[in-house]
Amino acid sequence: MTDDRTAREGFLHELAQTSVLAEIWQHFPENMFLIRVEGPDFVVEASNAKMEQLFAQDCTGRRLHDILPWPVAEQVVAHYRDCLRQDAPLRYEEHAAFRDGDGVEKEGHWLTLLLPVHDTQGAITHLFGISQDVTELRLAREDLERYSHNLEAVVEERTQALNQANREFEEANRRLEKLASCDPLTGVGNRRHFQARAESEMERARRHGSPLSLLMFDLDGFKRINDEVGHAAGDAMLKRVTASAQATLRDADLLGRYGGDEFVVLLPHTPLADARRMAERLQARVQERADISISVGAAGFLADDTHLEHLVHRADTELLAAKRTRAER
């Protein structure tokens, strides 16, 4: 111990020769220490006031394993050995928990810079270190990481909720669009929807010079069904007729309910002669499946048809003529 004390006093004496270094050593706000390398052991040769305050004792002449708990000392010494092996400055962060000289439990994080000190022959005799207490910074960083993690979780939760709300909103829009475009009883396009689609098909036929035809049909004696059997029976009949017509038409054909028991069918790329044959198939299929006859009128698209009503009018005129012919029989 006397030799250690003498060495420390010699070190401080050398510092005292340079007042600036002595001032730094005594008042530096972070831990400063000089470790003597003694074979496998590391002995504290000198420490500044800040480090003595940390350990609440004079550590001069003591091995690290005598000051710190064995696992903690091994952790610290491992860094010292790395510095010796590399023979270069080493910077690292370490965590330690120990009891100081007064028996007070202490725990924290320190950022340490370790420098090898050589003698005149180039051998490493000491390790000089500066250790900065970064416990508050580390805890603040951990708090920030926890906050960031929690924030990410909240953002993810809110994002999922927003995506779900968007999906529900889009689904609601689809339902509203369907309600706005479909006849609620039969499920086919309503008059407004049919008109919009038909006008578009007419413009395409006009631009490309392709044929286009329209059929209009209604149910024979439908008023009598409502009056004698009831509107529920009439609604059921409209559904059966619609299903029969859809089963007969092609995928490209457009079926719509025009009003009451009146239905219209748009037949793209279809000349009037082929449309009349389709009308005959519709009549046969509806009679077979729905057990009711329908009257059908047909009209072909003409170059001067500027509105859908032009086709509807001609098809409706033919439909009325077919009804009169049927009534006369």
GROMACS .gro file of C-alpha atoms in nm:
model
  329
    1MET     CA    1   0.000   0.000   0.000
    2THR     CA    2   0.292   0.236   0.078
    3ASP     CA    3   0.433   0.186  -0.271
    4ASP     CA    4   0.089   0.256  -0.422
    5ARG     CA    5   0.051   0.568  -0.214
    6THR     CA    6   0.397   0.681  -0.321
    7ALA     CA    7   0.314   0.620  -0.685
    8ARG     CA    8  -0.009   0.818  -0.655
    9GLU     CA    9   0.173   1.103  -0.485
   10GLY     CA   10   0.435   1.093  -0.754
   11PHE     CA   11   0.164   1.109  -1.020
   12LEU     CA   12  -0.003   1.402  -0.849
   13HIS     CA   13   0.334   1.570  -0.805
   14GLU     CA   14   0.394   1.544  -1.176
   15LEU     CA   15   0.051   1.691  -1.241
   16ALA     CA   16   0.123   1.971  -0.999
   17GLN     CA   17   0.422   2.073  -1.208
   18THR     CA   18   0.172   2.175  -1.472
   19SER     CA   19  -0.096   2.380  -1.304
   20VAL     CA   20  -0.336   2.348  -1.596
   21LEU     CA   21  -0.330   1.965  -1.588
   22ALA     CA   22  -0.365   1.968  -1.211
   23GLU     CA   23  -0.668   2.193  -1.238
   24ILE     CA   24  -0.825   1.966  -1.497
   25TRP     CA   25  -0.755   1.655  -1.288
   26GLN     CA   26  -0.907   1.794  -0.971
   27HIS     CA   27  -1.216   1.960  -1.120
   28PHE     CA   28  -1.300   1.762  -1.432
   29PRO     CA   29  -1.678   1.692  -1.413
   30GLU     CA   30  -1.646   1.329  -1.526
   31ASN     CA   31  -1.460   1.030  -1.382
   32MET     CA   32  -1.088   1.025  -1.460
   33PHE     CA   33  -0.862   0.739  -1.356
   34LEU     CA   34  -0.522   0.584  -1.412
   35ILE     CA   35  -0.500   0.203  -1.400
   36ARG     CA   36  -0.167   0.026  -1.351
   37VAL     CA   37  -0.123  -0.297  -1.544
   38GLU     CA   38   0.018  -0.570  -1.319
   39GLY     CA   39   0.018  -0.890  -1.519
   40PRO     CA   40  -0.339  -1.023  -1.517
   41ASP     CA   41  -0.447  -0.764  -1.260
   42PHE     CA   42  -0.549  -0.401  -1.297
   43VAL     CA   43  -0.483  -0.173  -1.002
   44VAL     CA   44  -0.612   0.179  -0.949
   45GLU     CA   45  -0.311   0.407  -0.931
   46ALA     CA   46  -0.498   0.737  -0.923
   47SER     CA   47  -0.852   0.871  -0.957
   48ASN     CA   48  -0.992   1.223  -0.957
   49ALA     CA   49  -1.239   1.370  -0.710
   50LYS     CA   50  -1.541   1.283  -0.925
   51MET     CA   51  -1.453   0.915  -0.929
   52GLU     CA   52  -1.381   0.905  -0.557
   53GLN     CA   53  -1.723   1.063  -0.505
   54LEU     CA   54  -1.881   0.789  -0.719
   55PHE     CA   55  -1.725   0.508  -0.511
   56ALA     CA   56  -1.737   0.702  -0.181
   57GLN     CA   57  -1.386   0.579  -0.103
   58ASP     CA   58  -1.022   0.610  -0.198
   59CYS     CA   59  -0.959   0.336  -0.449
   60THR     CA   60  -0.583   0.391  -0.478
   61GLY     CA   61  -0.379   0.070  -0.477
   62ARG     CA   62  -0.685  -0.158  -0.501
   63ARG     CA   63  -0.767  -0.408  -0.769
   64LEU     CA   64  -1.092  -0.363  -0.956
   65HIS     CA   65  -1.205  -0.704  -0.828
   66ASP     CA   66  -1.166  -0.569  -0.473
   67ILE     CA   67  -1.384  -0.267  -0.545
   68LEU     CA   68  -1.659  -0.404  -0.769
   69PRO     CA   69  -1.872  -0.721  -0.756
   70TRP     CA   70  -1.693  -1.001  -0.935
   71PRO     CA   71  -1.923  -1.014  -1.246
   72VAL     CA   72  -1.906  -0.636  -1.283
   73ALA     CA   73  -1.528  -0.634  -1.240
   74GLU     CA   74  -1.493  -0.907  -1.505
   75GLN     CA   75  -1.703  -0.701  -1.743
   76VAL     CA   76  -1.484  -0.392  -1.689
   77VAL     CA   77  -1.158  -0.585  -1.708
   78ALA     CA   78  -1.267  -0.744  -2.036
   79HIS     CA   79  -1.263  -0.395  -2.191
   80TYR     CA   80  -0.921  -0.326  -2.039
   81ARG     CA   81  -0.786  -0.645  -2.194
   82ASP     CA   82  -0.931  -0.543  -2.531
   83CYS     CA   83  -0.747  -0.213  -2.505
   84LEU     CA   84  -0.422  -0.395  -2.425
   85ARG     CA   85  -0.470  -0.641  -2.710
   86GLN     CA   86  -0.551  -0.369  -2.963
   87ASP     CA   87  -0.293  -0.126  -2.822
   88ALA     CA   88  -0.521   0.158  -2.931
   89PRO     CA   89  -0.780   0.390  -2.780
   90LEU     CA   90  -1.107   0.213  -2.702
   91ARG     CA   91  -1.449   0.371  -2.658
   92TYR     CA   92  -1.741   0.173  -2.515
   93GLU     CA   93  -2.059   0.199  -2.312
   94GLU     CA   94  -2.108  -0.017  -2.003
   95HIS     CA   95  -2.370  -0.081  -1.741
   96ALA     CA   96  -2.278  -0.153  -1.381
   97ALA     CA   97  -2.445  -0.202  -1.042
   98PHE     CA   98  -2.248  -0.200  -0.716
   99ARG     CA   99  -2.235  -0.074  -0.357
  100ASP     CA  100  -2.011   0.222  -0.281
  101GLY     CA  101  -1.788   0.260   0.024
  102ASP     CA  102  -2.086   0.373   0.233
  103GLY     CA  103  -2.292   0.068   0.134
  104VAL     CA  104  -2.523   0.269  -0.094
  105GLU     CA  105  -2.645   0.075  -0.399
  106LYS     CA  106  -2.560   0.246  -0.725
  107GLU     CA  107  -2.645   0.159  -1.082
  108GLY     CA  108  -2.591   0.340  -1.407
  109HIS     CA  109  -2.453   0.360  -1.759
  110TRP     CA  110  -2.113   0.507  -1.842
  111LEU     CA  111  -1.951   0.598  -2.173
  112THR     CA  112  -1.580   0.532  -2.133
  113LEU     CA  113  -1.273   0.631  -2.336
  114LEU     CA  114  -0.970   0.420  -2.254
  115LEU     CA  115  -0.613   0.507  -2.368
  116PRO     CA  116  -0.301   0.284  -2.341
  117VAL     CA  117   0.003   0.454  -2.179
  118HIS     CA  118   0.350   0.329  -2.283
  119ASP     CA  119   0.692   0.342  -2.116
  120THR     CA  120   1.009   0.440  -2.299
  121GLN     CA  121   1.047   0.086  -2.433
  122GLY     CA  122   0.694   0.093  -2.581
  123ALA     CA  123   0.537  -0.143  -2.329
  124ILE     CA  124   0.191  -0.060  -2.193
  125THR     CA  125   0.224   0.015  -1.825
  126HIS     CA  126  -0.102   0.201  -1.759
  127LEU     CA  127  -0.447   0.265  -1.894
  128PHE     CA  128  -0.584   0.614  -1.869
  129GLY     CA  129  -0.962   0.653  -1.876
  130ILE     CA  130  -1.236   0.910  -1.879
  131SER     CA  131  -1.583   0.781  -1.796
  132GLN     CA  132  -1.894   0.992  -1.853
  133ASP     CA  133  -2.215   0.915  -1.666
  134VAL     CA  134  -2.482   0.880  -1.938
  135THR     CA  135  -2.747   0.720  -1.717
  136GLU     CA  136  -2.997   1.002  -1.758
  137LEU     CA  137  -2.931   1.016  -2.131
  138ARG     CA  138  -2.974   0.638  -2.158
  139LEU     CA  139  -3.296   0.643  -1.956
  140ALA     CA  140  -3.424   0.933  -2.165
  141ARG     CA  141  -3.339   0.738  -2.480
  142GLU     CA  142  -3.516   0.429  -2.347
  143ASP     CA  143  -3.818   0.644  -2.260
  144LEU     CA  144  -3.808   0.789  -2.609
  145GLU     CA  145  -3.784   0.442  -2.762
  146ARG     CA  146  -4.078   0.324  -2.551
  147TYR     CA  147  -4.274   0.634  -2.648
  148SER     CA  148  -4.182   0.581  -3.013
  149HIS     CA  149  -4.285   0.214  -2.989
  150ASN     CA  150  -4.613   0.306  -2.822
  151LEU     CA  151  -4.669   0.580  -3.077
  152GLU     CA  152  -4.606   0.336  -3.360
  153ALA     CA  153  -4.856   0.098  -3.202
  154VAL     CA  154  -5.113   0.377  -3.174
  155VAL     CA  155  -5.046   0.486  -3.533
  156GLU     CA  156  -5.079   0.126  -3.651
  157GLU     CA  157  -5.403   0.086  -3.457
  158ARG     CA  158  -5.539   0.415  -3.592
  159THR     CA  159  -5.425   0.323  -3.944
  160GLN     CA  160  -5.603  -0.011  -3.924
  161ALA     CA  161  -5.914   0.161  -3.791
  162LEU     CA  162  -5.894   0.418  -4.070
  163ASN     CA  163  -5.846   0.147  -4.333
  164GLN     CA  164  -6.143  -0.041  -4.190
  165ALA     CA  165  -6.350   0.278  -4.194
  166ASN     CA  166  -6.244   0.340  -4.555
  167ARG     CA  167  -6.342  -0.014  -4.651
  168GLU     CA  168  -6.678   0.026  -4.481
  169PHE     CA  169  -6.720   0.364  -4.649
  170GLU     CA  170  -6.638   0.217  -4.991
  171GLU     CA  171  -6.875  -0.073  -4.928
  172ALA     CA  172  -7.146   0.172  -4.824
  173ASN     CA  173  -7.083   0.370  -5.142
  174ARG     CA  174  -7.110   0.053  -5.348
  175ARG     CA  175  -7.438  -0.032  -5.177
  176LEU     CA  176  -7.566   0.321  -5.233
  177GLU     CA  177  -7.456   0.311  -5.595
  178LYS     CA  178  -7.631  -0.023  -5.637
  179LEU     CA  179  -7.943   0.111  -5.474
  180ALA     CA  180  -7.929   0.415  -5.699
  181SER     CA  181  -7.880   0.210  -6.016
  182CYS     CA  182  -8.080  -0.107  -5.951
  183ASP     CA  183  -8.449  -0.177  -5.933
  184PRO     CA  184  -8.502  -0.293  -5.572
  185LEU     CA  185  -8.763  -0.554  -5.663
  186THR     CA  186  -8.606  -0.736  -5.957
  187GLY     CA  187  -8.238  -0.645  -5.912
  188VAL     CA  188  -8.193  -0.533  -6.273
  189GLY     CA  189  -8.093  -0.181  -6.374
  190ASN     CA  190  -8.350   0.089  -6.308
  191ARG     CA  191  -8.465   0.339  -6.569
  192ARG     CA  192  -8.199   0.600  -6.490
  193HIS     CA  193  -7.918   0.347  -6.499
  194PHE     CA  194  -8.046   0.190  -6.821
  195GLN     CA  195  -8.072   0.528  -6.991
  196ALA     CA  196  -7.714   0.621  -6.901
  197ARG     CA  197  -7.575   0.289  -7.028
  198ALA     CA  198  -7.788   0.296  -7.339
  199GLU     CA  199  -7.682   0.650  -7.436
  200SER     CA  200  -7.320   0.538  -7.404
  201GLU     CA  201  -7.380   0.233  -7.625
  202MET     CA  202  -7.558   0.451  -7.883
  203GLU     CA  203  -7.259   0.684  -7.900
  204ARG     CA  204  -7.029   0.385  -7.949
  205ALA     CA  205  -7.251   0.244  -8.224
  206ARG     CA  206  -7.259   0.585  -8.394
  207ARG     CA  207  -6.881   0.622  -8.376
  208HIS     CA  208  -6.798   0.271  -8.502
  209GLY     CA  209  -7.098   0.217  -8.729
  210SER     CA  210  -7.193  -0.102  -8.546
  211PRO     CA  211  -7.551  -0.231  -8.521
  212LEU     CA  212  -7.755  -0.181  -8.206
  213SER     CA  213  -8.112  -0.284  -8.123
  214LEU     CA  214  -8.360  -0.235  -7.841
  215LEU     CA  215  -8.646  -0.454  -7.722
  216MET     CA  216  -8.936  -0.344  -7.504
  217PHE     CA  217  -9.174  -0.592  -7.344
  218ASP     CA  218  -9.446  -0.606  -7.082
  219LEU     CA  219  -9.654  -0.879  -6.920
  220ASP     CA  220  -9.989  -0.965  -7.072
  221GLY     CA  221 -10.272  -0.940  -6.818
  222PHE     CA  222 -10.046  -0.817  -6.540
  223LYS     CA  223 -10.310  -0.575  -6.405
  224ARG     CA  224 -10.549  -0.867  -6.363
  225ILE     CA  225 -10.293  -1.055  -6.152
  226ASN     CA  226 -10.255  -0.757  -5.916
  227ASP     CA  227 -10.629  -0.702  -5.897
  228GLU     CA  228 -10.736  -1.064  -5.853
  229VAL     CA  229 -10.445  -1.228  -5.667
  230GLY     CA  230 -10.273  -0.930  -5.503
  231HIS     CA  231  -9.961  -0.721  -5.540
  232ALA     CA  232  -9.743  -0.977  -5.364
  233ALA     CA  233  -9.829  -1.227  -5.635
  234GLY     CA  234  -9.764  -0.958  -5.896
  235ASP     CA  235  -9.420  -0.886  -5.748
  236ALA     CA  236  -9.336  -1.256  -5.748
  237MET     CA  237  -9.438  -1.278  -6.113
  238LEU     CA  238  -9.213  -0.982  -6.203
  239LYS     CA  239  -8.919  -1.157  -6.035
  240ARG     CA  240  -8.983  -1.482  -6.226
  241VAL     CA  241  -9.010  -1.299  -6.555
  242THR     CA  242  -8.688  -1.106  -6.487
  243ALA     CA  243  -8.501  -1.426  -6.398
  244SER     CA  244  -8.629  -1.597  -6.714
  245ALA     CA  245  -8.521  -1.303  -6.932
  246GLN     CA  246  -8.175  -1.287  -6.775
  247ALA     CA  247  -8.126  -1.658  -6.835
  248THR     CA  248  -8.203  -1.605  -7.203
  249LEU     CA  249  -8.001  -1.291  -7.277
  250ARG     CA  250  -7.627  -1.278  -7.352
  251ASP     CA  251  -7.371  -1.135  -7.110
  252ALA     CA  252  -7.329  -0.821  -7.320
  253ASP     CA  253  -7.704  -0.750  -7.329
  254LEU     CA  254  -7.849  -0.499  -7.085
  255LEU     CA  255  -8.184  -0.559  -6.915
  256GLY     CA  256  -8.362  -0.280  -6.731
  257ARG     CA  257  -8.699  -0.215  -6.568
  258TYR     CA  258  -8.852   0.086  -6.737
  259GLY     CA  259  -9.155   0.117  -6.512
  260GLY     CA  260  -9.439  -0.101  -6.376
  261ASP     CA  261  -9.433  -0.421  -6.577
  262GLU     CA  262  -9.241  -0.263  -6.867
  263PHE     CA  263  -8.887  -0.385  -6.937
  264VAL     CA  264  -8.630  -0.281  -7.196
  265VAL     CA  265  -8.336  -0.477  -7.338
  266LEU     CA  266  -8.040  -0.323  -7.518
  267LEU     CA  267  -7.865  -0.556  -7.762
  268PRO     CA  268  -7.520  -0.426  -7.866
  269HIS     CA  269  -7.377  -0.539  -8.205
  270THR     CA  270  -7.716  -0.681  -8.295
  271PRO     CA  271  -7.905  -0.604  -8.622
  272LEU     CA  272  -8.282  -0.561  -8.600
  273ALA     CA  273  -8.350  -0.904  -8.761
  274ASP     CA  274  -8.143  -1.079  -8.492
  275ALA     CA  275  -8.316  -0.872  -8.226
  276ARG     CA  276  -8.655  -1.000  -8.343
  277ARG     CA  277  -8.530  -1.357  -8.313
  278MET     CA  278  -8.413  -1.278  -7.960
  279ALA     CA  279  -8.763  -1.143  -7.887
  280GLU     CA  280  -8.912  -1.476  -7.993
  281ARG     CA  281  -8.673  -1.666  -7.763
  282LEU     CA  282  -8.764  -1.436  -7.475
  283GLN     CA  283  -9.134  -1.495  -7.528
  284ALA     CA  284  -9.088  -1.872  -7.536
  285ARG     CA  285  -8.858  -1.881  -7.231
  286VAL     CA  286  -9.081  -1.655  -7.018
  287GLN     CA  287  -9.392  -1.856  -7.111
  288GLU     CA  288  -9.212  -2.178  -7.019
  289ARG     CA  289  -9.056  -2.066  -6.690
  290ALA     CA  290  -9.290  -1.797  -6.557
  291ASP     CA  291  -9.615  -1.929  -6.708
  292ILE     CA  292  -9.716  -1.591  -6.850
  293SER     CA  293  -9.702  -1.441  -7.198
  294ILE     CA  294  -9.526  -1.117  -7.287
  295SER     CA  295  -9.569  -0.874  -7.574
  296VAL     CA  296  -9.249  -0.748  -7.737
  297GLY     CA  297  -9.161  -0.456  -7.962
  298ALA     CA  298  -8.825  -0.405  -8.134
  299ALA     CA  299  -8.635  -0.109  -8.280
  300GLY     CA  300  -8.301  -0.079  -8.456
  301PHE     CA  301  -8.060   0.210  -8.402
  302LEU     CA  302  -8.063   0.468  -8.681
  303ALA     CA  303  -7.799   0.729  -8.758
  304ASP     CA  304  -8.032   1.017  -8.674
  305ASP     CA  305  -8.134   0.870  -8.335
  306THR     CA  306  -7.989   1.137  -8.107
  307HIS     CA  307  -8.166   1.018  -7.790
  308LEU     CA  308  -8.266   0.685  -7.643
  309GLU     CA  309  -8.632   0.789  -7.650
  310HIS     CA  310  -8.628   0.762  -8.029
  311LEU     CA  311  -8.562   0.386  -8.006
  312VAL     CA  312  -8.797   0.347  -7.711
  313HIS     CA  313  -9.078   0.520  -7.899
  314ARG     CA  314  -9.047   0.292  -8.204
  315ALA     CA  315  -9.020  -0.021  -7.988
  316ASP     CA  316  -9.318   0.091  -7.777
  317THR     CA  317  -9.525   0.152  -8.092
  318GLU     CA  318  -9.449  -0.200  -8.209
  319LEU     CA  319  -9.528  -0.335  -7.862
  320LEU     CA  320  -9.872  -0.171  -7.862
  321ALA     CA  321  -9.941  -0.309  -8.209
  322ALA     CA  322  -9.848  -0.659  -8.089
  323LYS     CA  323 -10.089  -0.622  -7.796
  324ARG     CA  324 -10.372  -0.517  -8.025
  325THR     CA  325 -10.304  -0.812  -8.253
  326ARG     CA  326 -10.304  -1.046  -7.952
  327ALA     CA  327 -10.634  -0.897  -7.823
  328GLU     CA  328 -10.801  -0.942  -8.163
  329ARG     CA  329 -10.728  -1.311  -8.173
   0.00000   0.00000   0.00000
